[in-house]
Coordinates of C-alpha atoms in Angstrom, one line a residue:
M1 CA -1.4 9.8 10.2
S2 CA -0.8 12.7 12.5
S3 CA 2.5 11.8 14.2
P4 CA 3.7 13.4 17.4
H5 CA 4.3 16.7 15.6
A6 CA 0.7 17.1 14.6
A7 CA -1.2 18.0 17.6
A8 CA -3.7 19.9 15.5
R9 CA -4.9 23.3 16.5
A10 CA -8.4 22.7 15.3
S11 CA -10.6 25.6 14.3
A12 CA -13.6 26.5 16.3
R13 CA -16.5 24.1 16.2
Q14 CA -18.9 24.9 13.4
P15 CA -22.6 24.2 13.3
R16 CA -23.5 21.2 11.2
R17 CA -25.3 21.4 7.9
R18 CA -24.6 25.1 7.4
L19 CA -24.7 25.7 3.7
V20 CA -22.3 28.4 2.4
P21 CA -22.1 28.8 -1.4
A22 CA -18.7 27.7 -2.8
V23 CA -18.6 30.6 -5.2
A24 CA -18.4 34.3 -5.4
A25 CA -21.6 36.1 -6.3
G26 CA -22.1 36.3 -10.0
A27 CA -19.6 33.5 -10.9
A28 CA -20.3 32.1 -14.3
L29 CA -21.6 28.6 -15.0
V30 CA -22.3 27.9 -11.3
T31 CA -25.1 25.7 -10.1
A32 CA -25.9 27.5 -6.9
I33 CA -29.5 27.1 -6.0
A34 CA -30.1 27.3 -2.2
T35 CA -32.7 24.9 -0.9
M36 CA -35.1 25.8 1.8
P37 CA -35.9 23.3 4.5
G38 CA -38.5 20.8 3.3
A39 CA -37.9 21.6 -0.4
Q40 CA -36.0 18.4 -1.1
A41 CA -39.2 16.4 -1.3
A42 CA -40.6 18.6 -4.0
R43 CA -37.5 18.3 -6.2
P44 CA -38.3 16.5 -9.4
D45 CA -36.7 13.1 -9.9
L46 CA -35.8 13.9 -13.6
V47 CA -32.3 15.3 -14.2
D48 CA -31.6 17.8 -16.9
A49 CA -28.8 16.0 -18.9
T50 CA -27.2 19.3 -20.0
D51 CA -27.8 21.4 -16.9
P52 CA -28.1 19.2 -13.9
D53 CA -28.8 20.8 -10.5
F54 CA -25.9 19.8 -8.3
G55 CA -26.8 22.2 -5.5
P56 CA -25.0 25.1 -3.9
H57 CA -21.6 23.6 -3.3
V58 CA -20.7 22.6 -6.9
T59 CA -19.0 25.1 -9.1
V60 CA -18.6 24.6 -12.9
F61 CA -16.2 26.8 -14.9
G62 CA -16.1 27.1 -18.7
P63 CA -13.3 28.3 -20.9
S64 CA -15.2 31.5 -21.4
T65 CA -15.4 32.3 -17.7
P66 CA -13.1 35.3 -17.1
Q67 CA -9.9 34.1 -15.5
D68 CA -9.9 36.8 -12.8
E69 CA -13.3 35.5 -11.8
I70 CA -12.0 31.9 -11.6
Q71 CA -9.0 33.1 -9.6
A72 CA -11.1 35.1 -7.2
T73 CA -13.5 32.3 -6.6
M74 CA -10.8 29.7 -6.0
D75 CA -8.9 32.1 -3.7
S76 CA -12.1 32.7 -1.7
L77 CA -12.8 29.0 -1.4
H78 CA -9.3 28.2 -0.2
D79 CA -9.5 31.0 2.4
R80 CA -12.6 29.4 3.8
Q81 CA -11.3 25.8 3.7
V82 CA -7.6 26.1 4.5
D83 CA -8.2 25.7 8.3
A84 CA -11.5 23.9 8.1
E85 CA -10.1 20.5 9.2
M86 CA -13.2 19.6 11.3
G87 CA -15.7 21.8 9.4
T88 CA -18.9 20.7 7.7
D89 CA -18.7 22.4 4.3
R90 CA -17.9 20.2 1.2
H91 CA -17.1 21.5 -2.2
A92 CA -16.6 20.3 -5.8
V93 CA -15.1 22.4 -8.5
Y94 CA -15.2 21.3 -12.2
F95 CA -13.7 22.6 -15.4
L96 CA -15.5 22.1 -18.7
P97 CA -13.2 21.0 -21.6
G98 CA -10.9 23.8 -22.6
T99 CA -7.7 25.6 -21.5
Y100 CA -7.4 27.7 -18.4
G101 CA -4.5 30.1 -17.7
S102 CA -1.7 30.9 -20.1
A103 CA 2.1 31.1 -20.2
E104 CA 1.8 34.9 -19.5
D105 CA -1.1 34.7 -17.0
P106 CA -1.1 31.4 -15.2
L107 CA -4.1 30.1 -13.2
Q108 CA -2.8 29.2 -9.7
I109 CA -5.1 27.3 -7.5
D110 CA -4.7 26.3 -3.8
V111 CA -6.8 23.4 -2.6
G112 CA -8.2 23.3 1.0
Y113 CA -10.0 20.7 3.1
Y114 CA -13.0 18.8 1.6
T115 CA -12.4 20.1 -1.9
E116 CA -12.5 18.2 -5.1
V117 CA -11.0 19.8 -8.3
A118 CA -11.6 17.9 -11.5
G119 CA -11.8 18.2 -15.3
L120 CA -15.0 17.4 -17.1
G121 CA -13.4 15.9 -20.2
A122 CA -13.6 12.3 -21.4
S123 CA -9.8 12.4 -21.5
P124 CA -7.3 14.2 -19.2
S125 CA -6.1 16.1 -22.3
D126 CA -9.6 17.7 -22.7
V127 CA -9.0 20.1 -19.8
T128 CA -5.6 21.9 -19.4
V129 CA -4.6 24.2 -16.6
D130 CA -1.6 26.3 -17.3
G131 CA -0.5 27.2 -13.8
T132 CA -0.5 25.3 -10.5
I133 CA -2.9 23.2 -8.4
E134 CA -1.3 23.1 -5.0
V135 CA -1.4 22.2 -1.3
R136 CA 1.1 23.9 1.0
N137 CA 2.0 23.3 4.6
R138 CA -0.5 24.3 7.2
C139 CA 1.0 26.4 10.0
L140 CA -0.5 25.2 13.3
S141 CA 1.1 27.9 15.6
D142 CA 0.9 31.6 15.8
D143 CA 4.4 31.7 17.4
P144 CA 6.7 33.3 14.7
A145 CA 9.7 31.5 16.3
N146 CA 8.0 28.1 15.8
P147 CA 5.1 28.3 13.4
N148 CA 5.0 24.4 13.1
C149 CA 4.3 24.4 9.4
I150 CA 3.6 20.8 8.3
A151 CA 1.5 18.8 6.0
L152 CA 0.7 16.0 8.5
V153 CA -2.9 17.1 8.9
N154 CA -3.5 18.1 5.2
F155 CA -6.3 15.5 4.7
W156 CA -9.4 15.2 2.5
R157 CA -8.8 16.7 -0.9
T158 CA -8.8 15.5 -4.5
V159 CA -7.5 16.5 -7.9
S160 CA -8.3 14.5 -11.1
N161 CA -9.0 14.2 -14.8
L162 CA -7.0 17.0 -16.3
S163 CA -3.7 18.1 -17.7
L164 CA -1.5 20.5 -15.7
D165 CA 1.2 22.5 -17.4
V166 CA 3.2 23.6 -14.3
N167 CA 3.6 27.4 -14.4
T168 CA 4.8 29.1 -11.2
A169 CA 5.4 32.5 -12.7
G170 CA 4.9 35.3 -10.2
Q171 CA 5.7 33.2 -7.1
G172 CA 8.6 33.7 -4.8
D173 CA 12.0 32.3 -5.5
C174 CA 11.6 29.0 -3.5
E175 CA 7.8 28.7 -4.3
A176 CA 8.5 29.0 -8.0
T177 CA 10.6 25.8 -8.1
T178 CA 7.8 23.3 -8.4
N179 CA 4.1 22.5 -8.0
F180 CA 3.6 21.6 -4.3
W181 CA 1.2 18.8 -3.3
A182 CA 2.1 18.5 0.4
V183 CA -0.5 16.2 1.8
S184 CA -1.2 13.3 4.1
Q185 CA -4.0 10.7 4.2
A186 CA -7.4 10.8 2.4
V187 CA -5.9 12.6 -0.5
S188 CA -5.8 11.3 -4.1
M189 CA -4.3 12.4 -7.4
R190 CA -6.0 10.4 -10.2
R191 CA -6.1 10.6 -14.0
L192 CA -3.6 13.4 -14.4
D193 CA -1.1 14.4 -17.1
V194 CA 1.4 16.6 -15.3
R195 CA 4.0 18.4 -17.4
G196 CA 6.6 20.0 -15.1
P197 CA 8.0 19.4 -11.6
L198 CA 5.9 18.1 -8.7
S199 CA 6.9 17.9 -5.1
L200 CA 5.0 15.9 -2.5
M201 CA 6.4 18.0 0.3
D202 CA 6.5 21.8 0.9
Y203 CA 10.2 22.6 1.5
C204 CA 9.7 26.4 1.4
S205 CA 7.6 26.9 4.6
A206 CA 9.2 27.4 8.0
G207 CA 9.0 24.4 10.2
P208 CA 9.8 20.6 10.1
Q209 CA 8.1 20.2 6.7
Y210 CA 6.8 16.7 7.6
A211 CA 4.3 15.0 5.3
S212 CA 2.6 11.6 5.8
G213 CA 1.3 9.8 2.8
G214 CA -0.9 9.8 -0.1
F215 CA -2.0 8.1 -3.4
I216 CA -1.4 8.6 -7.1
A217 CA -3.2 6.5 -9.7
D218 CA -3.6 6.5 -13.5
S219 CA -1.4 9.5 -13.9
R220 CA 1.6 10.6 -16.1
F221 CA 4.5 12.8 -15.1
D222 CA 7.1 14.0 -17.5
T223 CA 9.4 15.6 -14.9
E224 CA 10.9 14.1 -11.7
V225 CA 8.5 13.7 -8.8
T226 CA 10.1 14.8 -5.5
N227 CA 8.9 12.6 -2.7
G228 CA 10.9 14.5 -0.1
S229 CA 9.6 14.0 3.5
Q230 CA 6.6 11.8 2.6
Q231 CA 6.7 8.9 5.1
Q232 CA 4.7 6.5 2.9
W233 CA 3.1 6.7 -0.5
L234 CA 1.4 4.4 -3.1
T235 CA 1.7 5.2 -6.8
R236 CA -0.3 2.8 -8.9
N237 CA -0.7 2.4 -12.7
S238 CA 1.2 5.5 -13.7
E239 CA 4.1 6.8 -15.8
L240 CA 7.1 8.5 -14.2
G241 CA 8.9 9.9 -17.2
G242 CA 11.3 11.9 -15.1
G243 CA 11.8 9.5 -12.3
W244 CA 11.2 9.7 -8.5
S245 CA 13.5 11.1 -5.9
N246 CA 13.8 10.5 -2.2
A247 CA 12.0 8.1 0.1
V248 CA 11.5 8.0 3.9
W249 CA 10.0 4.7 5.2
N250 CA 7.6 3.0 2.8
Q251 CA 7.3 3.9 -0.8
V252 CA 5.3 1.5 -3.0
F253 CA 4.8 1.3 -6.7
A254 CA 2.5 -1.1 -8.6
G255 CA 2.2 -1.2 -12.4
V256 CA 4.3 2.0 -12.8
E257 CA 6.5 2.7 -15.8
G258 CA 9.7 4.3 -14.6
A259 CA 9.3 3.3 -11.0
P260 CA 12.4 3.0 -8.8
N261 CA 14.0 -0.5 -8.5
E262 CA 13.5 -2.2 -5.2
Q263 CA 16.8 -4.1 -5.2
N264 CA 18.5 -1.8 -2.7
F265 CA 15.7 -2.2 -0.1
P266 CA 15.8 -1.2 2.7
T267 CA 18.7 1.3 2.1
E268 CA 16.3 2.7 -0.5
P269 CA 12.9 1.8 0.9
Y270 CA 11.1 1.2 -2.4
T271 CA 8.7 -1.7 -3.0
T272 CA 8.0 -2.2 -6.7
L273 CA 5.5 -4.5 -8.3
E274 CA 5.8 -4.8 -12.1
T275 CA 2.0 -5.0 -12.5
T276 CA -1.0 -4.3 -10.3
P277 CA -2.8 -7.6 -9.5
V278 CA -6.4 -6.2 -9.6
S279 CA -7.3 -2.7 -10.5
R280 CA -10.3 -0.6 -11.5
E281 CA -10.0 3.2 -12.1
K282 CA -12.4 5.4 -10.2
P283 CA -15.6 6.5 -12.0
Y284 CA -15.5 10.1 -13.3
L285 CA -18.0 12.7 -14.4
F286 CA -17.6 14.2 -17.9
V287 CA -19.5 16.2 -20.5
D288 CA -19.8 14.7 -24.0
D289 CA -19.7 16.6 -27.3
E290 CA -23.4 17.4 -27.1
G291 CA -23.0 18.9 -23.6
R292 CA -24.6 16.0 -21.8
Y293 CA -23.3 15.0 -18.4
Q294 CA -22.2 11.4 -18.2
V295 CA -20.4 9.1 -15.7
R296 CA -17.7 6.8 -17.0
V297 CA -17.2 3.6 -15.1
P298 CA -14.0 1.9 -16.0
A299 CA -13.9 -1.9 -16.0
A300 CA -11.9 -4.0 -13.6
Q301 CA -8.7 -5.5 -15.0
T302 CA -5.9 -7.7 -13.8
E303 CA -2.1 -7.5 -14.1
T304 CA -2.1 -3.9 -15.5
R305 CA 0.7 -1.4 -16.0
G306 CA 0.7 2.2 -17.0
V307 CA -2.1 4.7 -17.5
S308 CA -5.5 3.6 -18.7
W309 CA -6.1 6.5 -21.1
A310 CA -2.8 6.4 -23.2
D311 CA -4.5 4.8 -26.3
G312 CA -8.0 6.4 -25.9
L313 CA -11.0 5.4 -23.9
A314 CA -10.3 2.5 -21.5
P315 CA -12.7 -0.4 -21.3
G316 CA -15.8 0.3 -19.3
R317 CA -19.3 1.6 -19.5
T318 CA -20.8 5.1 -19.8
L319 CA -23.9 6.0 -17.7
P320 CA -26.0 9.1 -18.5
I321 CA -26.5 11.5 -15.6
T322 CA -30.2 10.8 -16.1
D323 CA -29.7 7.3 -14.7
F324 CA -28.6 8.8 -11.4
Y325 CA -30.6 10.0 -8.4
V326 CA -28.9 13.3 -7.5
A327 CA -29.1 13.4 -3.8
R328 CA -28.7 16.4 -1.5
P329 CA -28.1 16.7 2.3
G330 CA -31.5 16.5 3.9
D331 CA -32.9 13.8 1.6
S332 CA -34.4 11.0 3.6
V333 CA -32.8 7.6 3.5
A334 CA -36.2 6.2 2.5
R335 CA -36.2 8.4 -0.6
I336 CA -32.7 7.4 -1.5
N337 CA -33.4 3.7 -1.0
S338 CA -36.6 4.0 -3.1
Q339 CA -34.5 5.5 -6.0
L340 CA -31.9 2.7 -5.7
A341 CA -34.6 0.1 -5.7
R342 CA -36.0 1.5 -8.9
G343 CA -32.7 0.9 -10.5
K344 CA -31.1 4.4 -10.2
H345 CA -27.5 4.9 -9.5
L346 CA -26.7 7.4 -6.7
L347 CA -24.8 10.7 -7.0
L348 CA -24.2 12.3 -3.6
T349 CA -23.7 16.1 -4.0
P350 CA -21.3 17.8 -1.5
G351 CA -22.4 18.1 2.1
V352 CA -22.9 16.1 5.3
Y353 CA -25.8 13.6 5.3
D354 CA -27.3 12.4 8.6
V355 CA -28.1 8.7 8.1
D356 CA -30.4 7.2 10.6
R357 CA -30.8 3.8 8.9
S358 CA -28.7 2.1 6.2
I359 CA -28.5 3.3 2.6
S360 CA -28.9 -0.1 1.0
V361 CA -27.2 -0.9 -2.3
K362 CA -28.7 -4.2 -3.5
R363 CA -28.7 -4.2 -7.3
P364 CA -25.6 -5.5 -9.2
G365 CA -23.6 -2.9 -11.0
T366 CA -24.9 0.1 -9.0
V367 CA -22.7 3.1 -8.8
V368 CA -22.5 5.4 -5.8
L369 CA -20.4 8.4 -6.6
G370 CA -19.7 11.2 -4.1
M371 CA -18.9 14.7 -5.1
G372 CA -16.7 17.0 -3.1
H373 CA -16.1 14.5 -0.3
A374 CA -19.8 14.0 0.5
T375 CA -20.0 12.6 4.0
L376 CA -22.5 10.1 5.5
T377 CA -22.7 10.4 9.3
A378 CA -24.3 7.7 11.4
V379 CA -27.3 8.6 13.5
D380 CA -28.7 6.5 16.3
G381 CA -26.1 3.8 15.8
A382 CA -27.0 3.1 12.2
V383 CA -24.8 1.4 9.6
P384 CA -24.7 4.3 7.2
L385 CA -24.0 2.2 4.0
T386 CA -24.6 -1.5 3.2
V387 CA -23.7 -3.2 -0.1
A388 CA -25.4 -6.6 -0.8
D389 CA -23.5 -9.7 -1.7
T390 CA -23.5 -9.1 -5.4
S391 CA -21.2 -8.0 -8.2
G392 CA -20.1 -4.9 -10.0
V393 CA -21.1 -2.3 -7.3
V394 CA -18.8 0.7 -7.2
V395 CA -18.7 3.1 -4.3
A396 CA -16.3 6.1 -4.9
G397 CA -15.6 9.5 -3.4
V398 CA -17.6 8.9 -0.2
S399 CA -16.6 9.6 3.4
I400 CA -18.4 7.9 6.3
D401 CA -18.3 9.1 9.9
A402 CA -19.3 7.4 13.1
G403 CA -22.0 9.1 15.2
T404 CA -22.3 9.6 18.9
E405 CA -24.1 6.2 19.4
E406 CA -22.1 3.1 18.6
S407 CA -22.6 1.6 15.1
P408 CA -21.8 -2.1 14.6
A409 CA -20.1 -1.0 11.3
L410 CA -19.9 2.1 9.1
L411 CA -19.8 0.2 5.8
R412 CA -20.8 -3.5 5.5
I413 CA -20.3 -5.4 2.3
G414 CA -22.2 -8.7 2.0
K415 CA -23.9 -10.7 4.7
E416 CA -22.5 -10.4 8.1
R417 CA -23.3 -14.0 9.0
G418 CA -24.3 -16.3 6.2
K419 CA -23.2 -17.6 2.9
N420 CA -21.8 -15.0 0.5
H421 CA -21.5 -16.5 -3.0
R422 CA -22.7 -14.0 -5.6
S423 CA -19.4 -12.2 -6.3
D424 CA -17.7 -12.0 -9.7
A425 CA -14.0 -11.9 -9.9
A426 CA -14.2 -10.2 -13.3
D427 CA -16.5 -7.5 -11.9
P428 CA -15.6 -7.0 -8.2
I429 CA -17.4 -4.8 -5.8
T430 CA -15.0 -1.8 -5.7
L431 CA -14.3 1.0 -3.2
S432 CA -12.3 3.9 -4.6
D433 CA -11.4 6.8 -2.3
V434 CA -13.8 5.8 0.4
Y435 CA -12.8 7.2 3.8
F436 CA -13.9 6.4 7.4
R437 CA -13.6 8.5 10.6
V438 CA -14.4 7.8 14.2
G439 CA -14.2 11.0 16.2
G440 CA -12.7 14.3 15.2
P441 CA -15.6 16.7 14.4
H442 CA -17.7 15.2 17.2
V443 CA -17.7 12.1 19.4
G444 CA -17.7 8.9 17.3
K445 CA -18.4 5.3 18.2
A446 CA -18.2 2.2 15.9
D447 CA -17.4 -1.4 16.6
V448 CA -15.9 -1.9 13.1
A449 CA -15.4 0.7 10.4
L450 CA -15.2 -1.4 7.2
D451 CA -16.7 -4.9 7.3
V452 CA -16.0 -7.0 4.2
N453 CA -17.9 -10.2 4.0
S454 CA -18.3 -10.8 0.3
H455 CA -15.7 -12.4 -1.9
D456 CA -13.9 -10.6 -4.8
V457 CA -13.9 -7.1 -3.4
L458 CA -11.4 -4.5 -4.5
I459 CA -10.4 -1.7 -2.1
D460 CA -8.6 1.0 -4.1
H461 CA -7.4 3.6 -1.6
T462 CA -9.0 4.1 1.8
W463 CA -8.1 5.8 5.0
V464 CA -9.8 4.3 8.0
W465 CA -9.1 6.6 10.9
R466 CA -10.0 6.6 14.6
G467 CA -9.1 10.3 15.2
D468 CA -6.1 11.1 17.4
H469 CA -7.2 14.7 17.6
G470 CA -10.4 16.7 17.0
V471 CA -12.8 19.2 18.5
E472 CA -14.7 16.9 20.9
D473 CA -13.9 19.1 23.9
F474 CA -11.8 16.5 25.8
A475 CA -9.9 17.9 28.7
T476 CA -6.4 19.1 27.8
D477 CA -5.1 20.2 31.2
G478 CA -3.5 16.8 32.0
S479 CA -6.4 15.6 34.1
A480 CA -7.5 13.3 31.4
G481 CA -4.2 12.2 29.9
V482 CA -2.1 13.9 27.2
N483 CA -4.3 16.1 25.0
G484 CA -7.4 14.5 26.6
D485 CA -6.3 11.0 25.5
T486 CA -7.7 9.1 28.5
E487 CA -11.1 10.6 27.9
R488 CA -10.8 10.0 24.2
W489 CA -9.9 6.3 24.8
A490 CA -13.1 5.8 26.8
T491 CA -15.3 7.9 24.6
N492 CA -14.3 7.6 20.9
V493 CA -14.8 3.8 20.6
G494 CA -13.5 1.9 17.7
R495 CA -12.5 -1.7 18.1
N496 CA -11.3 -2.6 14.6
G497 CA -10.7 -0.5 11.5
V498 CA -11.0 -3.2 8.8
V499 CA -12.3 -6.8 9.1
V500 CA -12.1 -8.9 6.0
D501 CA -14.0 -12.2 6.0
G502 CA -14.3 -12.6 2.2
D503 CA -12.0 -14.5 0.0
R504 CA -10.0 -13.0 -2.9
V505 CA -10.2 -9.5 -1.5
T506 CA -7.5 -7.1 -2.9
A507 CA -6.5 -3.7 -1.3
T508 CA -4.3 -1.2 -3.1
G509 CA -3.6 1.6 -0.6
L510 CA -4.9 0.5 2.8
F511 CA -4.3 3.1 5.5
V512 CA -5.8 2.2 8.9
E513 CA -5.0 4.0 12.1
H514 CA -5.5 4.2 15.9
F515 CA -8.1 1.5 16.6
Q516 CA -8.4 0.0 20.0
E517 CA -7.7 -3.7 19.1
H518 CA -6.4 -5.1 15.9
N519 CA -6.5 -2.3 13.4
T520 CA -6.9 -4.8 10.5
I521 CA -8.1 -8.5 10.8
W522 CA -7.9 -10.6 7.7
N523 CA -9.9 -13.9 7.9
G524 CA -10.4 -14.6 4.2
E525 CA -8.3 -16.7 1.9
D526 CA -6.2 -15.4 -1.0
G527 CA -6.1 -11.8 0.2
T528 CA -3.7 -9.3 -1.4
V529 CA -2.6 -6.0 0.0
V530 CA -0.4 -3.5 -1.8
L531 CA 0.8 -0.9 0.7
Y532 CA -0.5 -1.1 4.2
Q533 CA 0.1 1.8 6.6
N534 CA -0.9 1.7 10.2
E535 CA -0.3 3.8 13.3
L536 CA -1.2 2.2 16.6
P537 CA -3.4 4.2 18.9
Y538 CA -1.9 7.1 20.8
D539 CA -4.2 6.9 23.7
P540 CA -4.2 3.7 25.7
P541 CA -4.0 4.8 29.3
T542 CA -2.4 1.7 30.7
Q543 CA -0.7 -1.5 29.6
A544 CA -3.8 -3.4 30.8
D545 CA -5.9 -1.4 28.4
W546 CA -3.5 -2.5 25.6
T547 CA -3.2 -6.2 26.3
Q548 CA -5.0 -9.1 24.6
P549 CA -7.1 -11.6 26.7
D550 CA -4.4 -14.3 26.3
G551 CA -1.9 -11.9 27.9
T552 CA -0.1 -10.9 24.7
L553 CA 1.2 -7.4 25.1
G554 CA -0.6 -5.1 22.7
W555 CA -2.7 -5.8 19.6
E556 CA -0.9 -6.2 16.3
G557 CA -1.5 -3.5 13.7
Y558 CA -2.1 -6.2 11.1
K559 CA -3.5 -9.6 11.9
V560 CA -4.0 -12.5 9.5
A561 CA -6.1 -15.2 11.2
D562 CA -4.4 -18.4 12.3
D563 CA -6.3 -20.7 10.0
V564 CA -5.6 -18.7 6.8
E565 CA -3.5 -20.6 4.3
R566 CA -2.9 -18.1 1.5
H567 CA -2.2 -14.3 1.8
R568 CA 0.1 -11.7 0.2
L569 CA 1.2 -8.4 1.6
F570 CA 3.6 -5.9 -0.2
G571 CA 5.1 -2.8 1.4
A572 CA 3.7 -2.4 5.0
G573 CA 4.5 -0.4 8.0
V574 CA 3.2 -0.3 11.6
Y575 CA 4.2 2.8 13.7
V576 CA 4.0 3.4 17.4
F577 CA 3.5 6.7 19.3
N578 CA 1.9 5.9 22.7
Q579 CA 1.9 9.5 23.8
N580 CA -0.6 8.9 26.6
N581 CA 1.7 6.3 28.3
P582 CA 5.2 5.9 26.8
E583 CA 5.8 2.8 28.9
I584 CA 3.3 0.7 26.9
V585 CA 4.7 -2.3 25.0
T586 CA 3.4 -4.0 21.8
E587 CA 4.8 -7.4 21.2
N588 CA 4.5 -7.5 17.4
G589 CA 3.6 -5.1 14.6
F590 CA 2.3 -8.0 12.4
S591 CA 1.0 -11.4 13.2
V592 CA 0.4 -14.1 10.6
P593 CA 0.2 -17.9 10.4
Q594 CA 3.5 -19.6 9.6
V595 CA 2.5 -21.5 6.5
P596 CA 4.0 -21.5 3.0
G597 CA 1.1 -19.7 1.3
V598 CA 1.3 -16.6 3.5
R599 CA 4.0 -14.3 2.2
L600 CA 5.0 -10.9 3.3
H601 CA 7.3 -8.6 1.4
H602 CA 9.0 -5.5 2.7
L603 CA 7.7 -4.9 6.3
M604 CA 8.8 -2.3 8.8
T605 CA 8.0 -0.9 12.2
V606 CA 9.1 2.5 13.5
N607 CA 8.9 4.4 16.8
L608 CA 7.7 8.1 16.7
S609 CA 9.2 8.7 20.2
A610 CA 6.8 7.0 22.7
G611 CA 6.0 3.3 23.4
T612 CA 7.8 0.2 22.1
I613 CA 7.2 -2.5 19.5
Q614 CA 9.3 -5.5 20.4
H615 CA 9.3 -7.3 17.0
V616 CA 8.2 -6.7 13.4
V617 CA 6.3 -10.0 12.8
N618 CA 5.9 -13.2 14.8
G619 CA 9.0 -12.5 17.0
V620 CA 11.2 -11.6 14.0
G621 CA 12.9 -8.2 13.9
D622 CA 14.4 -6.1 16.6
A623 CA 12.6 -3.8 19.0
V624 CA 11.8 -0.2 18.2
P625 CA 11.8 1.6 21.6
P626 CA 11.8 5.4 21.9
S627 CA 15.6 5.5 21.7
T628 CA 15.3 4.4 18.1
S629 CA 12.8 7.2 17.2
G630 CA 12.6 7.6 13.5
S631 CA 14.8 4.6 12.6
P632 CA 12.7 1.8 11.2
E633 CA 13.3 -1.9 11.8
Y634 CA 12.8 -3.8 8.5
V635 CA 12.1 -7.4 7.5
V636 CA 12.7 -7.9 3.8
D637 CA 10.6 -11.1 3.5
Y638 CA 8.6 -13.3 5.8
P639 CA 9.0 -16.2 6.2
V640 CA 12.7 -15.3 6.2
P641 CA 14.4 -17.2 3.4

C-alpha cells in the first residue's frame, strides 16, 4: 500500500538487465563470476555441491571474513539499493554458520530494495549477528522543512534464518533504542530468533513516520515488539516472549504464543487465531556439516502453533543443491523447461528474467526457489509461470511482473478450464513470498495476476500490486489526472488481482491492491483467508469507469461468488483513496453470499481522504466518506449475530 502520503519520488529509470556486482572488490567468499552474453548455454548442468556458482549478485560471508570488509560491503550495497525502488538489480547475501559482530564491535546492517539477507545454518541458532539488521524510513523530499520520511514504499526485502542479538552501540540516542524494521508490503521476516527490542516503525526520522504492513512467520522474540504506526500486519506461528504493543487498523496473529487477546476488538484491533489452519514454512538454503549446500523443504501441517524449530529439525525433506538447475538471467525458457522435465528443481539466482513463454512446472513435488527477489517479467503477453494440477509443488521467493503486452495471467495454477483433481490436502501446492506487479518500472498489462484453479493450494504471504506509482512517464502536469492517473488507468491494465476457482484454498497473508474490477474473486468452496488487506484503485477517472455492469457503484475489494456455500475470512480491510476523482463512490468493501457457511470475522473499511465506501459488507456498516479519513468502520462478525 502506498497511501496518499506516498507519492513516490522514483529514482531515474535504469536500463534493464544491467549486472552490477553486489560486493566490494576482493570481498571474501563471494561468488562473483560475470557472464558474457551467450555464455549461459555453455555453463555445465552439474552443480558443485560445496562451491555452487550462484552468479555475480550473490554474496556469501564466512566467520573468518574480516568484519570491516563485511560492513563495507553491506554499506555499499545499501547505498546502491536504498532508493532503487524501480531498479533492476537483485541481491542475496548469505552468512555461513558462525557469529558476526560482538558486544564491543557490533555488525550493523541496513537492508535496501530487492535484497535478501539470510543465514546458511540448518537452525536459526547456527548463525548469530551481534548488531542490527534494519530498515529505516525513506525520505522522499529534499525539502528540509518537510522531508516526508516514511516507510510506505519500503517494499521488496527479506531477512531470515538467523539469530539477532540486538546491539545498537554507537548509534544516536533515539536510533539506539531498538532495531528498526520499518517496512510495508512484499517484506518478510522468517525463521528468526531476535533477542532484544524490535520496532516495526521508524520513530526517529523526521516526517509522519507511516508504515503499511508486513509479515512475520516462524520467529521468536524475547523482548516486546513495537508495532507503532503499522496499519496492518500478520504474525504467524511465532513466539512473542515480550508481548506486542500498539495497533492501527488490522493486526492479525495466527498460531502465535504470547499474542494479544482479541476480546477488546475493535478498540484494540487485534484478530487472534489460536492455531494456523494450514501452514508450510518457506524452503531455505543451508550448508551441512560437510560444507555441502542443501535446500530444506518443510512439510505442510495443520492447526499449528509456535515456531517449527524449537525442538530441532521440523518435518520435511532435504534436497541437495545438485538436484537443482541453477538458473541465471538470460537462460532461455526452453532450457529451464528442459531441466524441469528431467526432474530438476529450479533455483532462480538474483536478477530479472525476460519470459516469453511459460516456465512450466509439471512434476509433483518440484521446488522453485528464488534468491534475492528474482523477478520473472512477461514478454509478448506470456504467462510467466504455470504450475500443473498436481501436488507438493512449492514456489518461494519469486516476483512476477507484467509486461507491456497483456498477459491472461502472471501465475496460473492448475487447468484454466477443465477438471482439476490431482491435489493432495496433506501436501498442497504452496506459494511463499510470491509477489506480483502490474506497472511500476515499466508499463504493465495483465488480465489476472494470480489465477488459482487447483484444489488444496496454500498461499503463504503474497502482495499482488497494480502499481499506483512508478516510472512509466505518465503525465504529471494535471492534463492526465492526478499524478498521471487517467493515463495510468487506461494503460496499466489489471482486471483482477486474485481469482480462486479451486476448493480448500488457504491464504495466510493476502495483500491485493489497486486492480480495476474486483481485486479478489473467490469462487471455490471451503476457502480460508487469514489477513486480507486491500486498497481500491486510486485512478478511476469517472464513476462510470468504476461501476459494475448491473449498475452497482464500484467493485468490492473482496468478492465471494454468490453460489459459494462455505468460506472463512479472518481480519480483513478494504481502504479507499480515489485521488483521481474524490467524488467516486463504492457501495460495499466486501460482498459475500448470505448463507450460514460463509463466516467473516473482524472486517473494516477506512477512507484515506478521497472517495467513499458506503458500507463494509452487504449493506452492513456505516459509510466512510472523506470526512472520516483515518477512522475505520468495523464489523465484528458477519453475518451479524
